[in-house]
Structures are given as C-alpha cells and as structure tokens.
C-alpha cells in the first residue's frame, strides 16, 4: 500500500470535549502530547488550528506516525490528507490520485465547505469530483458502503482531501486534569486503572510498596515493566518505590491477624497521602474493585480510605474481573501481570481477613505501636525512578 501520497495528517478534535472556555488549554495540551508522541519524526511541521491539528509530513513515515498517534488520548480521529489549491481541476486531479492509490472498487465523495464563499456548493463539488473519477477509472459510486470515502474540505486558503478516518483511542489529553498517583501493584487491576486514569486526562505517577527481601528483584522488575508499558500513553513515567517491609513486620507483630490487611492498607493510604502532598498531587487512583477481596467490601473501603485526605478514584471499581482482564490484554499489560512473582500482599496473606472491619478496632491496634514514625520513614526512603517507554534501561532521577 502506497502511503506516500499523503502530505498532511489532519487530527480532528472531539465535538463535546472542546467546547467552552477550556478549549484553548485542551487544544494546547493535545498538541503538546502529539508532538511528544511524534518526537522521533523531526521533519514534521505542525499547525495548530481551531478546527484541527495539521501535521505536515515532509516525507516522514505515515505508518509509524499512525501507530504513535493511536497512543495519544483526546482527539476524535485523524486522517492522511492531500492539499491542493481551490482550483476545481486541481481538486479533481488530487481526488483521482487518492482513488487510484489503492485497489478500491467503489467510492463516495463527501464535500464540506468551511468557507461558504467558495463559488461551488457542496453538491456541485461532489458531482464534479465524482464525474472525474468515474470518467478516468473503473471505480463505481456506492453511497451506502463505499470502499473509499473521500472527504473534501474547502478552506479559505486551500482544499484538503482525506480518505480513511482513523478513530483515536478517545478520552482527554493526558495532563489536562493534572496528575494522579497510581498505586501500582504487580496485579492485573492496577495497570488497567492507570490506563483509564490517563485516558481521563490525568498524568500518572506510580507508587509501589515493595517488601524486599520477602519479595524478589523479579517482582520489582515486573512492576517497573508495567510502569514502562503505561508510559507509552504519556511519554514518560515517574515511579516511587517505597520500602515497606519494616512497617509490615511491625503490623504483623502488633495487630490481630484478621485485621492485618485492613491496617496494612490504611498504612498504604497514609503513605500515598503524604507522597501526594509532597509532590503536589491531588488524586490517588488504584485498582480496587468492589467486592473483589475482603479489603474491597464497601465497609472495608470506607474504614481504609478514611485515613487519606487526597481524593481517591477507583477506575475499575465497577468492572467485572473478566472485563478488566480483557482491557489488560488490549493494553498489553496482562502477560506481564500474570508473571508468578509474589507481591507484598500475597506474602502476608492471613487466613481470616475481616470483611466488615470496625474503625475502633483499627484505632486500637494502631495505638499499640509507633506507626507514624515508620510511615514517615517510608516517605523519606521513597526511591524515585523515571521510565521511558522506548528505553530499555531506566534512569534514576537522583
Ligand atoms: P489483582 O489483579 O490480583 O487483584 P491487585 O493489584 O488488584 O491485583 P489487590 O490486592 O486487589 O491487588 O489490591 C488492590 C489495589 O491496591 C491494587 O489494585 C493497587 O492499586 C493497590 N495495591 C495493592 N498492593 C500494592 C502494592 N504492593 N503497591 C502499590 N499498590 C498496591
Ligand atoms: Mg484487585
């Protein structure tokens, strides 16, 4: 397939999401994200317009760019485009070139005049272009299911012709809703929660509680690999690795076995809350799913999450496990998630975790040891790394 005929890519904004006073921020954020996703194509030139982002290809590889654009959230669709003058003969020639570019059998022309002062109306243009293609090729018109839908947009200075509209992954541009701290375990749920958070416009940082030496280096590598995979959608990702073992051991020393998970998760939220404050992040997001395990009953979630001031969002809360698994496969985190390394929760799994924990009991157990000092120590020993999708080796921030 010859993609060389394209001179431009036109990226169209979504209808609903770009209205109102935030439109400018939205478009600027999207443009920034697109440029970042396409940074490996230095010859591209951009024009950020009110009706779309025009990317002039300058001979860069369309297929590679297409793949990269599909990792950017916040636009409606994009299409390869050819630009011509507003002269009818030029438009006809360009249309024929696109029609003959692939072995299409049928076509339909869809003209839209953005500049209403153009002397020919849409219908006349449609007929003129279609007539030229019919006379110069073996293609037939099919208005219902054409192989080629040829979009023609008449603007003030030029005319753009586009074929296939390629739908984007939806959502909002990453960063438009500021940042969120994703609690990232090695499981299936939290990477999906991260993906859905980015899709809603949150740039994520990841927070992982590691229980070395009870958990292995492979277990940590697995989490870093998950983070790296998530970074595909936001160019780079910051990961916080919290040494959690000392605090966990103290919990298991002082807390009744049935309350260990509840208290441990309260500690996770306390730490997450403090790290968020330190990083000026306003949202915690995680892979909790209603009813999935003892610590995710409504009562458990209430007793656990009340220790945090930061807003907590749970993107997969209402999803079935099978739906989460499907999405994990789609975003290519599933195979990594099911690698068999233990994480901090599986190591200390009690036999009888409470499903309806009581707050006063939590407070009682927590009064038996100086957890605050241990929480602070975790926050201080936060090990920060920055990962980039297209780089095998991660780079330490400090
Ligand atoms: P699974 O896919 O097996 O359910 P999970 O990651 O959902 O794994 P849970 O025990 O259900 O594990 O934990 C619920 C949520 O708590 C996780 O989705 C994650 O957001 C957070 N969490 C659990 N363990 C850790 C950890 N070690 N570090 C950071 N976050 C964690
Ligand atoms: Mg889970």
Short mmCIF file of C-alpha atoms in Angstrom, two decimals, residues 61 74 121 149 169-170 191 210 236 247 257 290-291 304 373:
data_model
loop_
_atom_site.label_atom_id
_atom_site.label_comp_id
_atom_site.label_asym_id
_atom_site.label_seq_id
_atom_site.Cartn_x
_atom_site.Cartn_y
_atom_site.Cartn_z
CA UNK A 61 6.76 7.60 7.58
CA UNK A 74 -8.09 13.36 23.44
CA UNK A 121 -21.76 24.44 -3.35
CA UNK A 149 -14.97 7.59 1.49
CA UNK A 169 -8.46 5.98 21.45
CA UNK A 170 -10.83 8.62 22.87
CA UNK A 191 -2.27 -1.15 35.38
CA UNK A 210 7.97 -3.26 47.94
CA UNK A 236 7.50 9.07 30.48
CA UNK A 247 6.24 -1.27 58.67
CA UNK A 257 -4.14 -11.46 62.11
CA UNK A 290 -15.90 -3.56 44.63
CA UNK A 291 -16.25 -6.89 46.38
CA UNK A 304 -9.37 2.00 54.97
CA UNK A 373 7.45 7.16 62.67
#
